[in-house]
Structures are given as C-alpha cells and as structure tokens.
Short mmCIF file of C-alpha atoms in Angstrom, two decimals:
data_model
loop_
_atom_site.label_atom_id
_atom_site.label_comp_id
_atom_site.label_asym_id
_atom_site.label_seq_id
_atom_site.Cartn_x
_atom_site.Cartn_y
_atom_site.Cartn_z
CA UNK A 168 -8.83 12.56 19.82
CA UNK A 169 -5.91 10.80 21.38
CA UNK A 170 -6.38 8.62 24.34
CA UNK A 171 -2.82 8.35 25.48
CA UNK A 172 -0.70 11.26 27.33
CA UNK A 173 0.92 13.28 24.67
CA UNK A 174 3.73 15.95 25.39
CA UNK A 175 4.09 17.87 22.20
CA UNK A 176 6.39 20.36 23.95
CA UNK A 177 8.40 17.86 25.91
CA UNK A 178 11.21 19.13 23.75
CA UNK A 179 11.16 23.05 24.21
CA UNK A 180 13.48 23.83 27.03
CA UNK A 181 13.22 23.51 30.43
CA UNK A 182 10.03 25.29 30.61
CA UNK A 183 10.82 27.89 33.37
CA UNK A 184 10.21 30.34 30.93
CA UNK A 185 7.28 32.94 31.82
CA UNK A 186 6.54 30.83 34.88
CA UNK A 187 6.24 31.42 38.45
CA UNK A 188 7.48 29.45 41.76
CA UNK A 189 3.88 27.97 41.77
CA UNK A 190 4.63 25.88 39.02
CA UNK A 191 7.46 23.31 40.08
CA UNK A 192 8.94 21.33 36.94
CA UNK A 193 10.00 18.89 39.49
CA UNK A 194 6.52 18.24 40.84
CA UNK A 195 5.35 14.90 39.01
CA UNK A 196 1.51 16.55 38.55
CA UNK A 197 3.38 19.87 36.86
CA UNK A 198 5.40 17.13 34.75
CA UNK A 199 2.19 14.90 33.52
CA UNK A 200 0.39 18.48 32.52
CA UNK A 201 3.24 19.92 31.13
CA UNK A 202 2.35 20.45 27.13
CA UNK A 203 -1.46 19.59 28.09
CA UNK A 204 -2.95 16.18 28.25
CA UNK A 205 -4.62 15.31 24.83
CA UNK A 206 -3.98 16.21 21.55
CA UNK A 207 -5.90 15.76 17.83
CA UNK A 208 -5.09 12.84 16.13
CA UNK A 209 -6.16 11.54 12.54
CA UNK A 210 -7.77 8.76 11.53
CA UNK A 211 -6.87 8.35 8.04
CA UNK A 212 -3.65 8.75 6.34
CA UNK A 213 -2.52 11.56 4.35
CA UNK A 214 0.54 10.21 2.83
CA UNK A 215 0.06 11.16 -1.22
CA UNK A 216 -2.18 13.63 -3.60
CA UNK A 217 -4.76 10.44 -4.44
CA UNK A 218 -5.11 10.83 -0.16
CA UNK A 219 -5.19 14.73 -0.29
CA UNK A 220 -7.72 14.62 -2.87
CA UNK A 221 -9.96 11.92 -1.05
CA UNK A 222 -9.54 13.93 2.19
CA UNK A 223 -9.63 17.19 1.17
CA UNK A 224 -10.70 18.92 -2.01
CA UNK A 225 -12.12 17.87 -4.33
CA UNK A 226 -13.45 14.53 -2.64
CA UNK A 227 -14.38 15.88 0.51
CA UNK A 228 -17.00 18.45 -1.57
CA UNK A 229 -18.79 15.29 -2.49
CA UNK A 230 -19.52 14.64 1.24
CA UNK A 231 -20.25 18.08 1.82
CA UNK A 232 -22.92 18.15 -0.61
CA UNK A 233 -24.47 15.08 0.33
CA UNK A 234 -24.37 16.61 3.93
CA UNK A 235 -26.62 19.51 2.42
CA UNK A 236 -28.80 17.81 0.77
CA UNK A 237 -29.24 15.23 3.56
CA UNK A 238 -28.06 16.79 7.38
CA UNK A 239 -28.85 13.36 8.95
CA UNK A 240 -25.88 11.85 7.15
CA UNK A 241 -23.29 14.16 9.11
CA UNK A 242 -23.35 11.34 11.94
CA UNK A 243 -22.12 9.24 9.16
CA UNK A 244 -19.37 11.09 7.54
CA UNK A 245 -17.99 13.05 10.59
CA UNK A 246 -16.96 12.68 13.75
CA UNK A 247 -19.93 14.25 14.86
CA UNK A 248 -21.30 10.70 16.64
CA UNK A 249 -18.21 10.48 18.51
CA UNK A 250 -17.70 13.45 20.09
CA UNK A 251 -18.50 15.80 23.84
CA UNK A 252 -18.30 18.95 24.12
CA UNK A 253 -16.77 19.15 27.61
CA UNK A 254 -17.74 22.76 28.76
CA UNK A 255 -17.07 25.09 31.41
CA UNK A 256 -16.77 28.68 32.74
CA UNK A 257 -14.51 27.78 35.42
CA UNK A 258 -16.92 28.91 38.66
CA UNK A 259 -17.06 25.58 40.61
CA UNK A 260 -13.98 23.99 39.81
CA UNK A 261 -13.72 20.46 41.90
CA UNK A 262 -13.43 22.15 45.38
CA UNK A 263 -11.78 25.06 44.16
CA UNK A 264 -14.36 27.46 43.01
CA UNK A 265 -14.51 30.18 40.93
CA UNK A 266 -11.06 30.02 39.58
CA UNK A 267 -12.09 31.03 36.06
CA UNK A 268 -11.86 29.48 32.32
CA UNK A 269 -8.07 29.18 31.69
CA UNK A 270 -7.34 27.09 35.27
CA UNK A 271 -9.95 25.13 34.92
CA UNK A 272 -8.63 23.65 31.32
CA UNK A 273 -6.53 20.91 32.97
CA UNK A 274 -9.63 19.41 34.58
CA UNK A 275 -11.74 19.57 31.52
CA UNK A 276 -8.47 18.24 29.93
CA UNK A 277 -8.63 15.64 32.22
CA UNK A 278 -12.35 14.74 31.75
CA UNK A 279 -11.74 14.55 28.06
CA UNK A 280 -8.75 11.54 28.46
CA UNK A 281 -11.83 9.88 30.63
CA UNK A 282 -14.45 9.88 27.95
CA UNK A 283 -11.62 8.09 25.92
CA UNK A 284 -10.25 5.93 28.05
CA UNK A 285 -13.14 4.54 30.14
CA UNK A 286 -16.11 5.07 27.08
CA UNK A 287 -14.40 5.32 23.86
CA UNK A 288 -16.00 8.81 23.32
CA UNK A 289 -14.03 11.70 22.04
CA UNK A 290 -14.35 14.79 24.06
CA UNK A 291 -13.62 18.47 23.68
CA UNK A 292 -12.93 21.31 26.37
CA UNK A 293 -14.47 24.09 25.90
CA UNK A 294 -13.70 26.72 28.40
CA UNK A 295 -15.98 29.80 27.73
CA UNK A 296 -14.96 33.39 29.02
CA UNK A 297 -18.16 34.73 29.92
CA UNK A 298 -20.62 33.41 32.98
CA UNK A 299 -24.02 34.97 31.68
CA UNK A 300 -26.28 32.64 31.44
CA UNK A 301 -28.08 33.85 28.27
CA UNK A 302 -23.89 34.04 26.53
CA UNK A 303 -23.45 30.10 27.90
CA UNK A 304 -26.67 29.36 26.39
CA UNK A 305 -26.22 31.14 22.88
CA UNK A 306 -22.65 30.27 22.64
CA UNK A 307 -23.56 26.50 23.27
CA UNK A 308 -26.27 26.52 20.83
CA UNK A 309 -24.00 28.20 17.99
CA UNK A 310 -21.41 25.50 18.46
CA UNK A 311 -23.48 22.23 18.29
CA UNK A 312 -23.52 21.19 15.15
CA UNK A 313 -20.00 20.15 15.60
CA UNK A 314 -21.05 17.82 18.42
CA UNK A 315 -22.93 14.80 19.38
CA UNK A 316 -23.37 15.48 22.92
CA UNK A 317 -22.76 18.35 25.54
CA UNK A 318 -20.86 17.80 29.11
CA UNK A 319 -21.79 20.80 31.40
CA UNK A 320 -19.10 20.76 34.13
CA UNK A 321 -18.32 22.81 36.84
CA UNK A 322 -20.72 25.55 36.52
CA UNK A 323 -21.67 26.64 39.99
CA UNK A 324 -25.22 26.50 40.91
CA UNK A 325 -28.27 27.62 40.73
CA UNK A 326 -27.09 28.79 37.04
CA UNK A 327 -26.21 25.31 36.06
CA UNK A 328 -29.98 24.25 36.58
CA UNK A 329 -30.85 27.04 34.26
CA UNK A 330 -28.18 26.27 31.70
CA UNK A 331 -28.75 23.07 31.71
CA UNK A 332 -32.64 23.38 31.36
CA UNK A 333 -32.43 25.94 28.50
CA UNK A 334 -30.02 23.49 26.34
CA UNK A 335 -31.94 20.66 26.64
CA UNK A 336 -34.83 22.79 25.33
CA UNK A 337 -32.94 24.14 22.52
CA UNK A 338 -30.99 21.45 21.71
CA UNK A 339 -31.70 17.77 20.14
CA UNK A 340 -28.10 16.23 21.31
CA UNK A 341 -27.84 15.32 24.91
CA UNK A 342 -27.04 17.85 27.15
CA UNK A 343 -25.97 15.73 30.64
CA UNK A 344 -24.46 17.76 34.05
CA UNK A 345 -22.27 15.57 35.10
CA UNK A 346 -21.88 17.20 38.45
CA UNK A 347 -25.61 16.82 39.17
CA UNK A 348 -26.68 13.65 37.09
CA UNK A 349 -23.19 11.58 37.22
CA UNK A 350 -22.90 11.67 41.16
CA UNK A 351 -26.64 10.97 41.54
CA UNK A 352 -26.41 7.98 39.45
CA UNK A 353 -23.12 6.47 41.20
CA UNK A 354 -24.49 6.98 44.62
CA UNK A 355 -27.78 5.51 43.49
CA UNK A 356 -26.01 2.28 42.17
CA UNK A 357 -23.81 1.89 45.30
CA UNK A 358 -26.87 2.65 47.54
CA UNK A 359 -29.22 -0.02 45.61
CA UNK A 360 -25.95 -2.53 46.72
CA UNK A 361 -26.09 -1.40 50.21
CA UNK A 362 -29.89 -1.92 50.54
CA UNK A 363 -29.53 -5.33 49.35
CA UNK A 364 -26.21 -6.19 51.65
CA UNK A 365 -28.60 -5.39 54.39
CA UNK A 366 -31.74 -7.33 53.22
CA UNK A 367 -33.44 -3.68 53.03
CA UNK A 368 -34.83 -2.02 50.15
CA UNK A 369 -34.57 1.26 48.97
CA UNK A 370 -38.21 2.45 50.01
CA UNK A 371 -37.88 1.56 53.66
CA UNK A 372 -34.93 4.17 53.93
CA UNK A 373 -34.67 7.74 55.08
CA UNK A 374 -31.68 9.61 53.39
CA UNK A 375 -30.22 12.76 54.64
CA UNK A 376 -27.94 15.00 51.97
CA UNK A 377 -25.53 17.80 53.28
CA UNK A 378 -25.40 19.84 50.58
CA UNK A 379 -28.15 21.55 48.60
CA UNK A 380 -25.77 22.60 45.49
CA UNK A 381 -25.65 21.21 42.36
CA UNK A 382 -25.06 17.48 43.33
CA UNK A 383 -27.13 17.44 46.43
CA UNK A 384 -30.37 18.55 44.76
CA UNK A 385 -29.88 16.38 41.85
CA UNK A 386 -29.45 13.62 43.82
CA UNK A 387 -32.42 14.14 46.35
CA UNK A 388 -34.39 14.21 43.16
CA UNK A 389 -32.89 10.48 41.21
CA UNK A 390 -33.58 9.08 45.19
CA UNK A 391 -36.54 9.69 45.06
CA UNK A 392 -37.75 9.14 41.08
CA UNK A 393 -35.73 5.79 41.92
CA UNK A 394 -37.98 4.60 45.02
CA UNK A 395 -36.40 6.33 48.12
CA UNK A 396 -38.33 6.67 50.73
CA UNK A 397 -37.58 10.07 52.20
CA UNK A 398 -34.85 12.14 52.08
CA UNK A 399 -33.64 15.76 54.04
CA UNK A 400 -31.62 18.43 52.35
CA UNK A 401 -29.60 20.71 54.49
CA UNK A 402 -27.70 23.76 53.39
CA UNK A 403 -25.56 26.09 55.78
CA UNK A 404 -28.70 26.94 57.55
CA UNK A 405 -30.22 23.77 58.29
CA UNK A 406 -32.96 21.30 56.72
CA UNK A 407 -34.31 22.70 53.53
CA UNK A 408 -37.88 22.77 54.07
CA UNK A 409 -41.37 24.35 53.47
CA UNK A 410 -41.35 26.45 56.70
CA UNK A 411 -38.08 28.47 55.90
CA UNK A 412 -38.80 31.48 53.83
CA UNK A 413 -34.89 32.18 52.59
CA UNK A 414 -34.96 29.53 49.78
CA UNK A 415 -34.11 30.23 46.42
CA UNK A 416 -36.56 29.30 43.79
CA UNK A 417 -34.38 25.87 43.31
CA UNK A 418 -34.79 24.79 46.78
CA UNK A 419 -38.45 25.97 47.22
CA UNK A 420 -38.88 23.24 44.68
CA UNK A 421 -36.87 20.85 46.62
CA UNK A 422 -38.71 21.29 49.48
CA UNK A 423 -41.99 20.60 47.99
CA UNK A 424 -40.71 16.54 47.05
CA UNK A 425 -38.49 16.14 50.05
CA UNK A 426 -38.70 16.07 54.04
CA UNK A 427 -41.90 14.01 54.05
CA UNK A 428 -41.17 13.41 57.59
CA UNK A 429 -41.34 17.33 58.40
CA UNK A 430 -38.20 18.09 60.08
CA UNK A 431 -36.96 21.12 61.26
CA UNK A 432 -33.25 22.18 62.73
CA UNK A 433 -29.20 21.43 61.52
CA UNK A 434 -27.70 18.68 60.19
CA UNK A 435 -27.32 17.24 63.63
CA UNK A 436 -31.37 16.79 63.71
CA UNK A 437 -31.85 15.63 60.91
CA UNK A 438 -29.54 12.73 60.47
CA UNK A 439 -30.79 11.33 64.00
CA UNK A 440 -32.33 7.76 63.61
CA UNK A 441 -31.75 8.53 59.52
CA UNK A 442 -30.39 5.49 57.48
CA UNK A 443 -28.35 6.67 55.40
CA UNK A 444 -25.89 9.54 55.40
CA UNK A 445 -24.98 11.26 51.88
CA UNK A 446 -21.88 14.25 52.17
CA UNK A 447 -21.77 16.70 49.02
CA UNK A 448 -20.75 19.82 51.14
CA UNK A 449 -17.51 19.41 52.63
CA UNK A 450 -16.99 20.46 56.32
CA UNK A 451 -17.15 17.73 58.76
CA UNK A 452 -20.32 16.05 60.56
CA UNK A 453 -19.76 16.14 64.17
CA UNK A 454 -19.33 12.34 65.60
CA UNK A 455 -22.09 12.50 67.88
CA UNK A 456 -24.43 12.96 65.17
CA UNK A 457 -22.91 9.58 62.83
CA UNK A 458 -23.82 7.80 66.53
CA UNK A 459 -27.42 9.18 66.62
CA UNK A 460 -28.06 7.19 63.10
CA UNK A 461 -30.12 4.13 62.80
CA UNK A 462 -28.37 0.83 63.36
CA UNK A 463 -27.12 -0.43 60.27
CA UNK A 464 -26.58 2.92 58.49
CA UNK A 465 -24.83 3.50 55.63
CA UNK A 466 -21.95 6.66 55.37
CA UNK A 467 -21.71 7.84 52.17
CA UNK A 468 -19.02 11.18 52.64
CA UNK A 469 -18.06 12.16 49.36
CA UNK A 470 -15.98 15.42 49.72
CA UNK A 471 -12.78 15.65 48.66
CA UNK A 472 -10.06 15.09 49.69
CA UNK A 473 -11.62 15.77 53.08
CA UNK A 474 -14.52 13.39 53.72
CA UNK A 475 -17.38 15.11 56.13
CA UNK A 476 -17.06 12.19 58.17
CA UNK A 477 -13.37 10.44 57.95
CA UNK A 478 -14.00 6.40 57.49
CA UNK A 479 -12.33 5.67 61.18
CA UNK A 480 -14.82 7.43 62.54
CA UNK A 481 -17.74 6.14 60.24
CA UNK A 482 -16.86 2.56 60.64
CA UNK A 483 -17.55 3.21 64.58
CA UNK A 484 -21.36 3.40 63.37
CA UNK A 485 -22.34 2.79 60.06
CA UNK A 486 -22.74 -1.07 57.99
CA UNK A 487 -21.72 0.26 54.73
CA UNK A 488 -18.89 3.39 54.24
CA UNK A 489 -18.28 5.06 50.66
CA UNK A 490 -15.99 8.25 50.03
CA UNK A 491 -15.29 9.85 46.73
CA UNK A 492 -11.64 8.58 47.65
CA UNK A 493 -9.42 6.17 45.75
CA UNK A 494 -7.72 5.08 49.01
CA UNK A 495 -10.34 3.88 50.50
CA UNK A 496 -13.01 1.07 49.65
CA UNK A 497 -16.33 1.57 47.95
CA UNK A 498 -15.32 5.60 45.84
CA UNK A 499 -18.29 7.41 44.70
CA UNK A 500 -16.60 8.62 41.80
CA UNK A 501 -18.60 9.73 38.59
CA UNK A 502 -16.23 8.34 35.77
CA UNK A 503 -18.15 5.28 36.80
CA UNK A 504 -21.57 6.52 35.18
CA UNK A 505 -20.37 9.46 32.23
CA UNK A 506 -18.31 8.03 29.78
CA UNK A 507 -20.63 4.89 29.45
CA UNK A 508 -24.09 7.05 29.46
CA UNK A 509 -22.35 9.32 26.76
CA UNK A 510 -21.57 6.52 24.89
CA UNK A 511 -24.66 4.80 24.90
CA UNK A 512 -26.42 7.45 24.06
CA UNK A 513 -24.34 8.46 21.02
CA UNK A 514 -24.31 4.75 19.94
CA UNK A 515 -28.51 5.17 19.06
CA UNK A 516 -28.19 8.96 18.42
CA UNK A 517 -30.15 9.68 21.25
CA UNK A 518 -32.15 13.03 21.18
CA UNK A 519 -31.64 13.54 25.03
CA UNK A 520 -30.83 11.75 28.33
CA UNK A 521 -33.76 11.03 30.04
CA UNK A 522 -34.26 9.56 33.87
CA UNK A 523 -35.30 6.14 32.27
CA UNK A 524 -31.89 6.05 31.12
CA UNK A 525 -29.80 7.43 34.01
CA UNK A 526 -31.78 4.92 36.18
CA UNK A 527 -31.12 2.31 33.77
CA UNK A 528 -27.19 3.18 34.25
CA UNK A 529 -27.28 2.62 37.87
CA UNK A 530 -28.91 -0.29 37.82
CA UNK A 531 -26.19 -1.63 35.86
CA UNK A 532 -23.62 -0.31 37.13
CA UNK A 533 -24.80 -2.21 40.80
CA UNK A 534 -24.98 -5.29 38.85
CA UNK A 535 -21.54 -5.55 38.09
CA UNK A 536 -20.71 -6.04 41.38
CA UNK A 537 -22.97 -8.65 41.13
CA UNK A 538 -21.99 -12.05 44.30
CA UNK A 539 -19.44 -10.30 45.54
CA UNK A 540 -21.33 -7.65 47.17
CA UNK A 541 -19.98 -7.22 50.55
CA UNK A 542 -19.37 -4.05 52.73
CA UNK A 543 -16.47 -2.83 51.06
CA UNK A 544 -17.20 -3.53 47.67
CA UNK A 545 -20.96 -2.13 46.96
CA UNK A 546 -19.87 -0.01 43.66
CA UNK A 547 -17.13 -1.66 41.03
CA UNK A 548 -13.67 -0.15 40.38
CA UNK A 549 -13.31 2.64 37.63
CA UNK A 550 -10.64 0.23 36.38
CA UNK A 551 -13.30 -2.63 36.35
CA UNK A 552 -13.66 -3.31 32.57
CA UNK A 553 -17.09 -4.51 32.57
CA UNK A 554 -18.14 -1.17 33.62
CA UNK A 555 -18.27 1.32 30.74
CA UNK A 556 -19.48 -1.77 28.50
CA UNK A 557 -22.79 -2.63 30.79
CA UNK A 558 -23.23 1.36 31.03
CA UNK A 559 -23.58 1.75 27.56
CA UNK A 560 -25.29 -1.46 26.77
CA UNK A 561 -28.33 -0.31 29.47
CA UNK A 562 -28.74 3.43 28.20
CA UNK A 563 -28.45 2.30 24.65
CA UNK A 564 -31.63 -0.24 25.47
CA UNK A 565 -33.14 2.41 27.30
CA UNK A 566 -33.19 5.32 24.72
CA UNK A 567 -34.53 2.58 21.71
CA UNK A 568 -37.45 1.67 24.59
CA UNK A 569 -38.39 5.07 25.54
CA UNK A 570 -38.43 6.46 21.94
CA UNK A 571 -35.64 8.71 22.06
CA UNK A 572 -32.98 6.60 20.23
CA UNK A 573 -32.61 7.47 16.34
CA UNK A 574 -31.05 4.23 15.00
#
C-alpha cells in the first residue's frame, strides 16, 4: 500500500463533472482528496516472462500449495502480516454521525495513510453497506483470511461493543476499536504524565468523563484496570449510576465498576472537588463548574473542533490542559497509540490485543516525553519519531510475556 498522496486522476479534466456546488475544486481539502488518498502499489517487479512466471503462474502455484499444506506459512508468503482491515459502516463518523459507508471512505482513507506513515502497517478501508450487527459480524469473519488485523472505526455505540466482542471471539487476528481502546490509551499516557508533574499518582485521583459512548466507557474502564481511583460517567441525563433505572445494558455494567463515591445529579455535581476533567461528548461545561474542581486539576476536553471547555477558560483553573486539537499544546489524539499497537502486534503474530498490552502502550508512550515533562508537554507529538517505535517495541514485549505472541 502506498504511503505517499497519490492522484491517479489528477489528469482527467477539471473534475466538475457529475459534481455539485458542495464540492469546490478550489478548496485545498477537495484538492488533496481529489482521486482518493492511497493507492496499491507492488513490491516486486514485473518487468519480463522469467518475473511473470515467478509472480504469477506457474511459480506462484508452488506457494499456493505450500500454503495448503501448511496455512501458518501465509504470514510468510503474503502480505497477510502487514496488513488492517480498516472497517466501517459509516454511523459515527468523527462528529458527523450517521453519514453512511460511501462518505465515510475519505476518513477510513485517511486512517489507512496513518497506519503507513506513523507504523509502517498497511491498511485497507472497508466500508460495509449494511449496519446489522449479525451482517458486520459474518461479513468480517468471511474476509479475514486476507488480513492480519481488524480496525473497527466509527461504528456508533452500543453496537460497536457487540461487534467488537463477537470478533474477538470468532476471530484469532486482533480485532482493536480504535475509538474506544486508542483514546483510552492516549489519555491514560498523558494522564500518568500529569500525575507525576504534580507529584500525585494515579490512585489518589477522582476522574469525571462526559460522555458515556463508545470512548467514554472504554476509557472509564482502562482508568480504572490502570489504577484510577474513581471515576463518574455522565450521559445527557446525568451521572451514570446504580440508582437510575434508564441504563442500557452497557452502562448498567458501567455503573457497577464506577462512581465508588456514590454520586448523584449533572455534570455540574459531579465534577465538583473532582481532579481531573475528561470531555468525549461535545457541548460545553459551564465555567462555574471547571472553578468548583480541586486545586491542581487537570482539563482534558477532547471534542472536536469544539473543546467542552475552550483552553482560555481551562487555564483559569486547571494545572494541566489537553484537547484533541493540533493548535493547542498537549492533543489527545489516537494516531499516537494505533499504528504502533497494530504494529507490534503483527510483528509477533499476536492472537489478540489484550489490556496487558494496551497498558503497556501507554506506559510508553508517557515515557517518551520522558525530562521534559512540563504542563504543556505531558503526551509527545504525533510527529515525534520515537513514538510509533517505543509503541511497538512495548506491545510486541507484552504479547511474547502474556502468551499471546506466535513468533
């Protein structure tokens, strides 16, 4: 798969044709997409018959057979190692929603050129025209063999629990949400960073998540398996908890490992002497209710491109500020943890992704930042190069010592 920007269309006309005044040929975004962003690429030549017949038939029946009689050697003699699938049915599309399969190709697009450029690891969209859960499931399954590891993205919850649940069941690739597991694993590095800027660690805290979605419950759960020491969920009608009989069978099960404090009420309540502040929801946290925080808080508002609480008005209150902006310091942003977990994982053939591992990403993903922690720089760059390397190198050693590695 090609890493670089390819336009194979750049030369077909103006490309007004069959489009609409939404799409502006003049608008630079409209001019990077135009064509797509990726593209298949070989890696051998095919420049004479002794290359067709190595690459094709008849040497390529030779591999085929061995394949047969051996299926563990198709890691060896494909591309299977190497590759995502990157797959979607378009209902939660970054903060557009349900837009459906074919408009939510540029993003998967887009995810794909990030597994290349930032892990090395090839990647795949596959946009799928059907939101069943049982269809995403079988279709998933049936196409597998063709991959080394599956991306869920942007499936809208609660299915994407289920989804994801069922494949790693079925499956003996990795199967990773990236909209659950890669935030929780970012804002679990940057958070271990903040704790130790302030001489705290992560067991004397008390977390508070807007958002009980996809992200918000998976991250409640890493806090926690990582050594949090409380944390409140809210939703649209307040703090998820045991008392509240309108939860869906996902957050009944939140609200059985969260809220040890017992809470009741909004938002507003609940972040009230809290430490730290995490945003998945969008909207915006009323001031008032940043001020009521402990002293020494940290902000973490990661909608986009609206932050729940803007940074001017976070600073006002909090020690430590993240957004899941690039304009601002310290962005929550999950190419930091995928593209390296992927590739570790592929690198010992792992059977799954397992918490061991995803904790074992964050932890070195904070330890890149390593002295020169400091308010504003708690989580590296995307562009950092150490990143993806120290990524991969701690879910590679993670999978051999929890057993699930296969070379």
């Amino acid at each position: 798969m090609a890493a670089e920007i390819v336009n194979p269309r750049s030369d077909s006309g103006t490309g007004t044709e069959g489009s609409s005044d939404l799409a502006d040929p003049f608008d630079p975004a409209f001019a990077l997409h135009r064509g797509g962003k990726m593209a298949v690429q070989a890696t051998v030549p095919v420049r004479d018959k002794d290359d067709l017949s190595l690459a094709y038939t008849p040497g390529v029946a030779k591999v085929c057979s061995a394949i047969a009689e051996q299926p563990e050697l198709v890691h060896d003699y494909t591309w299977k190692s190497s590759v995502v699938a990157v797959v979607t049915d378009g209902t939660a599309v970054l903060g557009l929603g349900d837009i459906g399969p074919e408009a939510s190709l540029p993003v998967m697009e887009g995810k794909a050129i990030l597994f290349k450029q930032f892990g090395g690891v090839d990647a795949v969209p596959l946009a799928l025209a059907t939101t069943d859960v049982d269809e995403i499931v079988d279709t998933v399954v049936r196409l597998a063999p063709s991959f080394g590891g599956v991306n869920l993205e942007d499936i809208s919850a609660p299915r994407c629990f289920e989804i994801e649940r069922r494949l790693q069941e079925k499956l003996d690739i990795p199967v990773f949400h990236d909209d659950q597991h890669g935030t929780a694993v970012v804002t679990l590095a940057a958070l271990k960073n903040a704790a130790r800027l302030s001489g705290r660690t992560l067991g004397e805290l008390r977390a508070v998540i807007s958002g009980a979605g996809a992200a918000g419950v998976a991250i409640a759960k890493f806090l926690l398996e990582a050594g949090l020491g409380d944390v409140a969920v809210t939703d649209r009608k307040g703090i998820v908890s045991r008392d509240r009989e309108d939860l869906t069978a996902v957050k009944r099960e939140l609200a059985e490992i969260t809220n040890k404090a017992g809470l009741a009420g909004s938002l507003a309540d609940a972040l009230a002497g809290a430490d730290v502040y995490i945003g998945v929801s969008g909207g915006t946290v009323p001031e008032a209710a940043v001020a009521s925080m402990a002293p020494g808080a940290f902000v973490f508002a990661m909608a986009n491109p609206n932050p729940e609480v803007h940074p001017d008005v976070a600073h006002k209150y909090a020690a430590v500020v993240a957004t899941g902006r690039s304009d601002f310091p310290n962005q929550i942003n999950n190419v930091l943890a995928f593209p390296g977990i992927f590739a570790g994982a592929l690198q010992v053939r792992a059977s799954r992704i397992t918490e061991t591992m995803k904790i074992a990403a964050a932890e070195a993903l904070a330890s890149v930042v390593g002295d020169d922690l400091s308010a504003e720089y708690v989580i590296p760059s995307p562009f950092d190069e150490r990143v993806a390397p120290a990524v991969t190198a701690a879910v590679a050693a993670a999978a051999r010592a929890e057993g699930v590695a296969r070379r």
